[in-house]
XYZ file of C-alpha atoms in Angstrom:
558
model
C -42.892 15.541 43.640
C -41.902 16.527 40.353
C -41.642 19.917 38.946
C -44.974 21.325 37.593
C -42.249 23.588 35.521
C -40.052 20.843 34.052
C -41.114 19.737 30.606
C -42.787 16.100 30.725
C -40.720 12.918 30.774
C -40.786 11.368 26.946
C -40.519 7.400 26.575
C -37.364 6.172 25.256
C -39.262 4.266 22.525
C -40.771 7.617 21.137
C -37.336 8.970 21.136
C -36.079 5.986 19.306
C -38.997 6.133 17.054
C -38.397 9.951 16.278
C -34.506 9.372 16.033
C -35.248 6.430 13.421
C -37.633 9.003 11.741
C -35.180 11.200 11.599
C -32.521 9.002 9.691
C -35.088 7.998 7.105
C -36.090 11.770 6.104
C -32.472 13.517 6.515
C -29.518 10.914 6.756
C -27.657 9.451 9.520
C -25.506 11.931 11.259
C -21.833 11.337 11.602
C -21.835 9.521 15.080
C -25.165 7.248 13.658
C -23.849 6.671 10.385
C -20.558 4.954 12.577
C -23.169 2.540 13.980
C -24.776 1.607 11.663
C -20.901 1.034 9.575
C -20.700 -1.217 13.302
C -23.662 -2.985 12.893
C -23.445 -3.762 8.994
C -19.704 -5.056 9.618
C -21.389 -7.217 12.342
C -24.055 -9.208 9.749
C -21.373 -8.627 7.361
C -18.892 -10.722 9.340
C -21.366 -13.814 10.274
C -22.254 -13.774 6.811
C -18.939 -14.594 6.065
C -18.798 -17.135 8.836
C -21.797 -18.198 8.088
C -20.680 -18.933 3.968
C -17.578 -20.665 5.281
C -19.422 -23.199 7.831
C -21.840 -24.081 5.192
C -19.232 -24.822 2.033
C -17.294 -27.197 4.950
C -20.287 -28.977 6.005
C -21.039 -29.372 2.206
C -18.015 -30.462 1.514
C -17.905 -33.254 4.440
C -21.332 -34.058 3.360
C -20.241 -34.892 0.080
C -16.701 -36.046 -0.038
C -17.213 -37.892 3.224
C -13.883 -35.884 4.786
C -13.848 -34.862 8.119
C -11.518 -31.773 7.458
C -12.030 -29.906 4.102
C -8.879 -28.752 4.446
C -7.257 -32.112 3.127
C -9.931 -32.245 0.603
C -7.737 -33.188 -2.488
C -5.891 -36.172 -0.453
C -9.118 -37.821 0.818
C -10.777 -37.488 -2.397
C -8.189 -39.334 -4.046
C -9.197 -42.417 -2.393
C -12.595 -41.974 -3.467
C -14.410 -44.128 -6.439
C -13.318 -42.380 -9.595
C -16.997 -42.661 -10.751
C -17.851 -40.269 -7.676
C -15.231 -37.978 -8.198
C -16.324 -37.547 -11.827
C -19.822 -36.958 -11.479
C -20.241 -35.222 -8.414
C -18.993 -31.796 -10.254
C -21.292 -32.856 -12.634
C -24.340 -32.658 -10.503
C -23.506 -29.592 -9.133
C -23.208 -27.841 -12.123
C -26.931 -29.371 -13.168
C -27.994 -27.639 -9.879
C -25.815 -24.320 -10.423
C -27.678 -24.438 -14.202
C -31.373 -25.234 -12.883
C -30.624 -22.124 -10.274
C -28.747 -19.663 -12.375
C -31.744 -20.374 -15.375
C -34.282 -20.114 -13.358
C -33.714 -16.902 -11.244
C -31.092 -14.743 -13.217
C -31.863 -13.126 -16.748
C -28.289 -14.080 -17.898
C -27.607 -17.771 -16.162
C -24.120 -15.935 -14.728
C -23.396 -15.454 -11.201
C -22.598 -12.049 -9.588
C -19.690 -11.319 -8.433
C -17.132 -8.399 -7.798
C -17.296 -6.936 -10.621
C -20.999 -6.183 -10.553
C -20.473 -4.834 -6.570
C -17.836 -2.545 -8.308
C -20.333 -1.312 -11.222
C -22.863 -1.091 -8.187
C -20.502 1.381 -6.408
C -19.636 3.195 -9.389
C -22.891 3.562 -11.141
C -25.569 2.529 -9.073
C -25.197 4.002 -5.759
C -23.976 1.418 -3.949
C -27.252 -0.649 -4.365
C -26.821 -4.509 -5.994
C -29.699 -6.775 -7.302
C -30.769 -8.687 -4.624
C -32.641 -11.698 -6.965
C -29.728 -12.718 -8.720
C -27.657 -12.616 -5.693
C -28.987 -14.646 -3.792
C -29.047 -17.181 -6.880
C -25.320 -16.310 -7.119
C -24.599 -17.135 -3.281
C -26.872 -20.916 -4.027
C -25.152 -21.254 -7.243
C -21.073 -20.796 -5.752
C -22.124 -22.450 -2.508
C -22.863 -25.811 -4.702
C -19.793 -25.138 -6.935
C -17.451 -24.826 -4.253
C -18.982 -27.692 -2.362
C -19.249 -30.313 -5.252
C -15.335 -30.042 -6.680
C -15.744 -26.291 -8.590
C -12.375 -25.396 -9.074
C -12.954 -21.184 -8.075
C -12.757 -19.100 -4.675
C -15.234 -17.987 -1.386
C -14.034 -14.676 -1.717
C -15.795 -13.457 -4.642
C -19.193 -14.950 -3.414
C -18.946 -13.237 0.052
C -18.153 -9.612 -1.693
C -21.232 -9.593 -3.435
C -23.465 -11.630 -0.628
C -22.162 -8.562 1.835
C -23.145 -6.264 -0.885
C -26.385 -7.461 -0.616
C -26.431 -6.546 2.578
C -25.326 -3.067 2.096
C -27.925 -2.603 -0.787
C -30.643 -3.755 1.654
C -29.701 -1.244 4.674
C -29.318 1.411 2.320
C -33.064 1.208 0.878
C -34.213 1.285 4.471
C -31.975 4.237 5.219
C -32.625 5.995 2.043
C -29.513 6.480 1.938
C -28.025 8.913 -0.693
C -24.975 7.405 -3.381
C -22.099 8.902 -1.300
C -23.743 6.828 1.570
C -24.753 4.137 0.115
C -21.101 3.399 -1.833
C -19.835 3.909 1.730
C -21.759 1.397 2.972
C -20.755 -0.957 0.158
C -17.670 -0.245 1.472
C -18.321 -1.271 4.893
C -19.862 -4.616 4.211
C -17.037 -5.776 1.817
C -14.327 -4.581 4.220
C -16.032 -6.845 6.779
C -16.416 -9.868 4.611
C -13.044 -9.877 3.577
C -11.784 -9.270 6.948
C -13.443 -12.366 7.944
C -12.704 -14.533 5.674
C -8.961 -13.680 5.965
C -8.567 -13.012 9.476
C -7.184 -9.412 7.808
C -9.025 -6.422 9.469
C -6.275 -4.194 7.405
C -6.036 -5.831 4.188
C -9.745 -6.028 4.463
C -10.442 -2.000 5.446
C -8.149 -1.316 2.232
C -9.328 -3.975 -0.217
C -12.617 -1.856 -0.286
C -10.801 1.030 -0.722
C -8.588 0.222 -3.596
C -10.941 -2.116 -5.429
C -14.295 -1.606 -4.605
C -14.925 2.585 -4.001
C -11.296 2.941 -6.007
C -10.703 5.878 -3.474
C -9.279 6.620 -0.182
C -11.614 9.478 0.623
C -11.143 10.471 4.478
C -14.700 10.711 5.062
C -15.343 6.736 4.248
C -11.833 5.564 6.173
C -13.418 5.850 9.523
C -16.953 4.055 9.174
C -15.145 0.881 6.714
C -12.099 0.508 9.348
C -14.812 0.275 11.694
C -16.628 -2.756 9.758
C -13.359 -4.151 9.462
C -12.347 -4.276 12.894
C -15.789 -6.159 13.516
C -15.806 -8.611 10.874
C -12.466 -9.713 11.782
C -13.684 -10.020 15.796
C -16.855 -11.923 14.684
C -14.690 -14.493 12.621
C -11.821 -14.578 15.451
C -14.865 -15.459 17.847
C -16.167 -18.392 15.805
C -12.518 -19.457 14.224
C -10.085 -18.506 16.375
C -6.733 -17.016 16.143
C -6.332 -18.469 12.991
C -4.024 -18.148 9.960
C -5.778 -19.258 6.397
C -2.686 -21.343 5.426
C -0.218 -23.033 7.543
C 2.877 -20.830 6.903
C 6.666 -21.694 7.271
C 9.021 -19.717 9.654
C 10.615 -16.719 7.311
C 13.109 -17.180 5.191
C 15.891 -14.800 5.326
C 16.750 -12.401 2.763
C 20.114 -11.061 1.371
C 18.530 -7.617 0.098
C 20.914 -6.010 -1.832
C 21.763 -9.304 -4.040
C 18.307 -11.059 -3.747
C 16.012 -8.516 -4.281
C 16.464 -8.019 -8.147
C 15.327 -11.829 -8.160
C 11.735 -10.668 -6.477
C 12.075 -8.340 -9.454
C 11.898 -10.964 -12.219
C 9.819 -12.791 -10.394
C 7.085 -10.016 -10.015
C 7.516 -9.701 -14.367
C 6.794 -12.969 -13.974
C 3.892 -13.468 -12.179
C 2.516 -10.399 -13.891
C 2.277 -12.516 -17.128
C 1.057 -15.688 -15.096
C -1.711 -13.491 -13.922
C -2.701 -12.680 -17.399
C -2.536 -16.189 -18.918
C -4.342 -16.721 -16.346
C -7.299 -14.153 -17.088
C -7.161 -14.135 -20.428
C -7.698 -18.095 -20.186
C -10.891 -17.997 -18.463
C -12.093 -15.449 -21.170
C -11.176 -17.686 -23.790
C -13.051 -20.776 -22.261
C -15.886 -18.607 -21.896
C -15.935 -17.027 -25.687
C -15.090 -20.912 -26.761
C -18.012 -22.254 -24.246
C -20.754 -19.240 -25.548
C -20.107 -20.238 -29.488
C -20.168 -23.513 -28.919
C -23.294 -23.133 -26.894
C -25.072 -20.975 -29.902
C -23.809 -24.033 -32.556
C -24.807 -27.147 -30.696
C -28.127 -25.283 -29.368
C -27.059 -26.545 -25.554
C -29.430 -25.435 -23.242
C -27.820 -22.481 -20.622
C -28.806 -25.176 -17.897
C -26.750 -27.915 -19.177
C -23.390 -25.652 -19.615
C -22.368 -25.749 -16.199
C -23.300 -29.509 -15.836
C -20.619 -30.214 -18.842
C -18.028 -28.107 -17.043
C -18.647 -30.326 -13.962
C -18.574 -33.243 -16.003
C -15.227 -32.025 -17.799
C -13.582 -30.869 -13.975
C -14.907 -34.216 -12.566
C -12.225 -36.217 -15.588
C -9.368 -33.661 -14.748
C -9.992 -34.480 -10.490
C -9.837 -38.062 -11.038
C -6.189 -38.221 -12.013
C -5.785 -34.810 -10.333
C -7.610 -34.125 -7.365
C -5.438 -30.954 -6.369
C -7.772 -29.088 -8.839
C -11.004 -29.837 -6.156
C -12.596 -26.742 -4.416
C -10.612 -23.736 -3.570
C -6.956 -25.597 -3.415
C -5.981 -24.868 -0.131
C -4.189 -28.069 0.847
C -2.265 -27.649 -2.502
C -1.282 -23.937 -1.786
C -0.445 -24.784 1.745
C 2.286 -26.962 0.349
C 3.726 -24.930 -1.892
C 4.269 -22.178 0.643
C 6.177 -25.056 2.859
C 8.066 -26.239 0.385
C 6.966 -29.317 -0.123
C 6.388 -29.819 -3.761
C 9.062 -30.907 -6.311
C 9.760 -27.952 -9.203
C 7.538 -30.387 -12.023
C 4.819 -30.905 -9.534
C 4.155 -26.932 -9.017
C 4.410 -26.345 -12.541
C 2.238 -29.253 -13.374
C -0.293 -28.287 -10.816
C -0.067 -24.493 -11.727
C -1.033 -25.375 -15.375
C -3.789 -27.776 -14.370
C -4.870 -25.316 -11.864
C -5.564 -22.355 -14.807
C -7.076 -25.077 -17.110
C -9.516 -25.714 -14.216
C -10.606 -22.363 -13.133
C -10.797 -21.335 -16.724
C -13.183 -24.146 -17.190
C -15.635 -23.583 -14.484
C -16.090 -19.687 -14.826
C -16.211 -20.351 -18.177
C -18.812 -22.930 -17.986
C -20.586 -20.264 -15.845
C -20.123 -22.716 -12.733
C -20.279 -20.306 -9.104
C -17.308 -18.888 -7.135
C -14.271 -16.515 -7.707
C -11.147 -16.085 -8.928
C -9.071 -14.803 -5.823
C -7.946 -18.246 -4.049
C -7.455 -19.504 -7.118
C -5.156 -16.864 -7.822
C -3.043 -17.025 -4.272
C -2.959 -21.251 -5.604
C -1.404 -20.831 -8.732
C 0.777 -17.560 -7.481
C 2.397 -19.586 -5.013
C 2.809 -22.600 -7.319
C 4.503 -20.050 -10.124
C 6.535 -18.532 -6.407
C 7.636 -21.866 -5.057
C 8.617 -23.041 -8.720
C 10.709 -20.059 -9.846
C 12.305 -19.595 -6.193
C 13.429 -23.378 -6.278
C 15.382 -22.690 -9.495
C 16.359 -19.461 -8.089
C 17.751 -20.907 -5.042
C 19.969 -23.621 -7.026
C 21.009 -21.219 -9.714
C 22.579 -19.058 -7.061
C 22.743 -20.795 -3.793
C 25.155 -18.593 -1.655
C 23.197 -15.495 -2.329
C 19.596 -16.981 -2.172
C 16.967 -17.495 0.386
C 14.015 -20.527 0.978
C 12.004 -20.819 -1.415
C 9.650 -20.970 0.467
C 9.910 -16.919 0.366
C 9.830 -16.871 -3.164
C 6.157 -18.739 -2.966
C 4.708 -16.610 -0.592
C 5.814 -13.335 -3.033
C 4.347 -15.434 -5.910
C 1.200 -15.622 -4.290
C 0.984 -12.196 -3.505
C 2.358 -10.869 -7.002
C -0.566 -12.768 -9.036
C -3.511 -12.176 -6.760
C -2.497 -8.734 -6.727
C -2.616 -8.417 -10.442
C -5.673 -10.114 -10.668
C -7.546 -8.471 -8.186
C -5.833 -4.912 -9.691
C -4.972 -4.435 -5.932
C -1.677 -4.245 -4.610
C -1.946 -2.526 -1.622
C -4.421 -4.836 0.054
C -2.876 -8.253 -1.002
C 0.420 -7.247 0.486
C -1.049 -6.344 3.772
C -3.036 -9.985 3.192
C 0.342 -11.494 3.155
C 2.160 -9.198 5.532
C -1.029 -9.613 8.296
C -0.660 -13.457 7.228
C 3.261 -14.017 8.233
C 3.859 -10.717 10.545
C 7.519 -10.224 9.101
C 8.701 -7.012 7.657
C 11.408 -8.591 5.726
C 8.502 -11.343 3.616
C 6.326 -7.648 3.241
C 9.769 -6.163 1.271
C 9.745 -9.103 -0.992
C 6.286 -9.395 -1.699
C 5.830 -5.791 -2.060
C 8.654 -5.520 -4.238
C 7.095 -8.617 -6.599
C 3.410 -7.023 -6.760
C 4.842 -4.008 -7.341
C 6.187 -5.257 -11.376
C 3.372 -8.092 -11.452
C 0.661 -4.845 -11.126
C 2.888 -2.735 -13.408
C 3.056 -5.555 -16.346
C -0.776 -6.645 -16.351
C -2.201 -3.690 -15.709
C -0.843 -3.183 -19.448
C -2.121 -6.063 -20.587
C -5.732 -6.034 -19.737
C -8.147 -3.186 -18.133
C -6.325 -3.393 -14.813
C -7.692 -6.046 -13.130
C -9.852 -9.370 -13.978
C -13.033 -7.172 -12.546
C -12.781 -4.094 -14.707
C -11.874 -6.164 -17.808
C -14.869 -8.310 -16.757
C -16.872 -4.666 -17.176
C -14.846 -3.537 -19.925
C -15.991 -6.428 -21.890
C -19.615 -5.680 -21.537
C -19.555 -2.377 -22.866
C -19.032 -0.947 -18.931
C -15.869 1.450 -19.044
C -14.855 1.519 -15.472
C -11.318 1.435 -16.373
C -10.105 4.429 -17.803
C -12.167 6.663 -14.893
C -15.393 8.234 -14.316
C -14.588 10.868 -17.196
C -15.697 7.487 -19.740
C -18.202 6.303 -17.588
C -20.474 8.724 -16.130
C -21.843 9.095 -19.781
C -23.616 6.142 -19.248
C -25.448 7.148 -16.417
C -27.837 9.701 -17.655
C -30.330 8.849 -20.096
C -31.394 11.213 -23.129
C -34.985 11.172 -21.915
C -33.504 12.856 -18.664
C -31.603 15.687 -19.937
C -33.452 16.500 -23.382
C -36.198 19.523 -24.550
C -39.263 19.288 -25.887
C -39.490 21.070 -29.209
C -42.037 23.289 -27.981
C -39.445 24.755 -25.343
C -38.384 28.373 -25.352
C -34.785 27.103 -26.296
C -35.326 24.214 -28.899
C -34.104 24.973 -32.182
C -36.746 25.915 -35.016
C -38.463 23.065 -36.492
C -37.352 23.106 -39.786
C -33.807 22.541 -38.071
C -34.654 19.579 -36.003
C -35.906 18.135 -39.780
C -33.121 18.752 -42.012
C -31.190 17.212 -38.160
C -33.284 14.179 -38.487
C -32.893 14.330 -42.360
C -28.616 13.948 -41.781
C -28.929 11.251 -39.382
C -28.411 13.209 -36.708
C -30.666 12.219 -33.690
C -30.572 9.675 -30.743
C -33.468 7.740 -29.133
C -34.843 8.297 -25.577
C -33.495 5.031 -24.618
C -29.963 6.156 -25.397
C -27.201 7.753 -23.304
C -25.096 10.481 -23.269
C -22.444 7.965 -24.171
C -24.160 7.526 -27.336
C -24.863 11.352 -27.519
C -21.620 13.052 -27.338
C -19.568 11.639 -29.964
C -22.003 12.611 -32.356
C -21.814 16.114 -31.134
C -18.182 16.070 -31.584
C -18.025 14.827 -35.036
C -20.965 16.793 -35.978
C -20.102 20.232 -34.442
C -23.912 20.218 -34.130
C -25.184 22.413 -31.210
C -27.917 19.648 -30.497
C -29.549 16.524 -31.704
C -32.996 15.883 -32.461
C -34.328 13.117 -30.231
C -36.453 10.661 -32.341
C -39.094 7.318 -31.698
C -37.779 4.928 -34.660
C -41.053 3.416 -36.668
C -41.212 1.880 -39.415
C -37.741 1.647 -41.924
C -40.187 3.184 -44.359
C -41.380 6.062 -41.865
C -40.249 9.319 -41.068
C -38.706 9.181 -37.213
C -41.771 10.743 -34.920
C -39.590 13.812 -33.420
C -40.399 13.772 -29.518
C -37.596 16.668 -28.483
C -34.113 17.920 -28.567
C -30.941 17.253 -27.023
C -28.781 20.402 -26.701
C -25.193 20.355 -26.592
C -24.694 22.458 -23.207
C -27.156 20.764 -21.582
C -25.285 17.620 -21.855
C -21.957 19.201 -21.111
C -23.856 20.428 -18.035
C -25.018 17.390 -16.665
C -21.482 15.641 -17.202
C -19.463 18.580 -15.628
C -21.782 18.456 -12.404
C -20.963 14.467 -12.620
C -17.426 15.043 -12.779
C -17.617 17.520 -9.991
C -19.774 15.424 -7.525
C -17.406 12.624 -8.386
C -14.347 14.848 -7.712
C -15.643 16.070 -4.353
C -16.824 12.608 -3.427
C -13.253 11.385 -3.967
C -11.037 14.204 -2.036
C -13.733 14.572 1.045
């Protein structure tokens, strides 16, 4: 007989119920916030999988190949008429989809998961995501020449967005679940729980705040399980046994070739901008229709594939031989130009996909080619050249990606071997160092940096642009505003901003003004006097960016 005394028994679904209650009005504790960081990592992971399956079947679908993998050798023995217009039809899809369900016709990326982390709290637009995910899956499938990675950061992110809107979570939480999904989606699609854990890290948050370490490594972990279950102990390319290296003679040779890379990586990006300033004007002259722009890149990757099939899809077959060796020194520098042409054209023709595997393809194309004059120059004091490729491909992804760090771990978790991780650290070490001078650090921020988004040079030149005027400014009735006849002769010398506006608008005209504030203005008529709605004061915007900075600052070192 129970205890008339004891309190009563309460059902395990009302506790649930008040513990899910409890999440949505205060936050996840700690210990919840690691399970949910768990179960993210999990749908992270099979989305991954899931992203991976469907570009193969595709692929088989529409190339007729029963392993993807060999892609570029079984299409050459298809009808050239096939191989040129297949690329073509997918990009008439990718247009029709990108059109029709994004305000821009561009697909989202990692560049816009990195604005979402630093600007919008972690949250991406769903719409044009999912139009993204449709629009790369088709590219990658039909004979785009671009990468899976890119697509399965900001198809995670999605993810992320979506739990924390159900969570409410806060920004700090919601960047860290960013964090979580992307760690997990790389992890899976590399087989690289570490590389994955820190790729988040270092390019998505860009800090390695303790607080988020625990709950990404987490996602990490189970991405990487959840693609082991489905995969296998796999490797993502078929990898020779080490070289050996003679490191006091050879390793000024990784040197060079890191300098090297470093400017391969930026002909690289700058190529694809180029295509797509080129593409855009010529676009606005001929009066193309946005839906037909990916169709002519198809059309123009289709010629290239028919004498050069290597170009197809991602390019792992073609990487895969490089890092073995088996490629003559004309064929890898033949294949690394034709590669950059290709990539160049469909990003540029606003075709799906991302730029890392291309990146690893033409790295260890520029790797295998340098290393196998390297190796004959000086051949009692070289290694393979074999070694040489895999540092290649680890020198120009990581200056693409801005993230050296995680693509050496890629390569080290890839191969195992302290000795390759010396090398290729060594080479992404001066790759990094040289285009990080040459463009906003990486291919993302530049991306951002080119769209009026300074992400680049730190939150100090972005966080401006996060607070609107409407948000921070007076009316002129307020106890503080200036007198009216001063907010007149302001107005009078040009010195006002409109709601709409930002503080990144605001502040250099407080600095060259010396003005304590602004009047804030609706524009009429050119032949109107501005209708005065308020003021902006000087400290109040100063106050709003120092508690930016601050929150940013404590974000970063918690």
């Amino acid at each position: 007989m129970p205890d008339p005394s004891s309190p009563p028994s309460v059902r395990p679904s009302v506790r649930l119920r008040a513990a899910w209650q409890l999440i949505l009005t205060r936050g996840p504790s700690q210990f919840q916030f690691w399970f949910i960081a768990l179960l993210v990592g999990i749908a992270s992971g099979y989305t991954a999988v899931a992203f991976m399956t469907a570009i193969a079947a595709l692929q088989t679908f529409l190339y007729g190949t029963e392993d993807p993998r060999t892609l570029h050798s079984f299409a050459a023995t298809l009808p050239w008429w096939w191989v040129l217009m297949l690329p073509a039809f997918g990009g008439l899809i990718v247009g029709f989809i990108l059109t029709r369900f994004t305000p821009d016709a561009r697909v989202r990326g990692p560049a816009e998961v990195i604005q979402a982390a630093a600007m919008k709290e972690g949250r991406v637009e769903p719409r044009a995501g999912v139009a993204s995910m449709c629009a790369s899956l088709i590219t990658l499938s039909s004979g785009g020449s671009s990468g899976r990675e890119g697509p399965v950061v900001h198809m995670v992110g999605m993810i992320a967005g979506w739990v924390s809107n159900r969570i409410n979570a806060d920004g700090i939480t919601g960047r860290d679940l960013l964090g979580c999904a992307v760690a997990a989606g790389v992890a899976a699609s590399f087989n690289a729980p570490i590389a994955g854990a820190l790729f988040a890290l270092e390019v998505i948050l860009r800090h390695f705040a303790v607080h988020a370490f625990a709950p990404i490594t987490i996602a990490a972990v189970s991405g990487s399980v959840i693609s082991r279950l489905h995969f296998g102990e796999r490797t993502e390319f078929m990898l020779p046994e080490p070289g050996l290296l003679a490191f006091y003679v050879e390793l000024p040779a990784f040197l060079i070739l890191g300098l090297t890379c470093g400017l391969v990586a930026f002909v690289l990006m700058r190529s694809i901008f180029y295509v797509e300033d080129l593409a855009t004007r010529l676009q606005g002259r001929l009066r193309l229709p946005a839906m037909l722009r990916p169709a002519l890149a198809g059309l123009l990757l289709g010629a290239m594939a028919i004498w050069f099939p290597h170009i197809i899809g991602v390019g792992y077959e073609t990487t895969s031989a490089a890092l073995s060796g088996n490629l003559l020194l004309h064929e890898a520098v033949v294949f690394a130009v034709l590669k950059v042409a290709a990539v160049s054209i469909t990003m540029g023709g606003r075709m799906g996909g991302g730029v890392f595997s291309p990146a690893l393809m033409v790295g260890a194309l520029t790797g295998l080619a340098f290393g196998i004059v390297a190796t004959a120059t000086l051949p009692d004091v070289s290694g393979s050249e074999t070694l040489y490729a895999l540092a290649g491909m680890g020198a120009v992804a990581a200056a693409v990606l801005g993230a050296p760090i995680s693509t050496t771990l890629i390569v080290f978790e890839l191969t195992g071997d302290w000795q390759t991780g010396l090398a290729v650290l060594v080479a992404v070490s001066m790759s990094t160092a040289l285009s990080s001078r040459l463009v906003d650090r990486s291919f993302f921020l530049t991306q951002l940096e080119r769209r009026g988004i300074h992400l680049a040079a730190g939150p100090q030149a972005y966080l401006l642009a996060m607070f609107k005027v409407s948000s921070v400014m007076k009316s002129p009735d307020h106890p503080r505003a200036p007198a009216e006849d001063r907010v007149r002769r302001a107005v009078n010398e040009a010195l006002f901003v409109a709601p709409s506006d930002t503080l990144e608008t605001a502040m250099p005209l407080f600095e060259r003004s010396g003005s304590d504030f602004l009047a804030v203005v609706r524009l009429t008529d050119k032949a109107e006097t501005p209708e005065v709605l308020g003021v902006l004061l000087h400290v109040d915007a100063l106050r709003v960016y120092n508690r930016a900075l601050a929150a940013t600052a404590a974000e970063e070192h918690s």
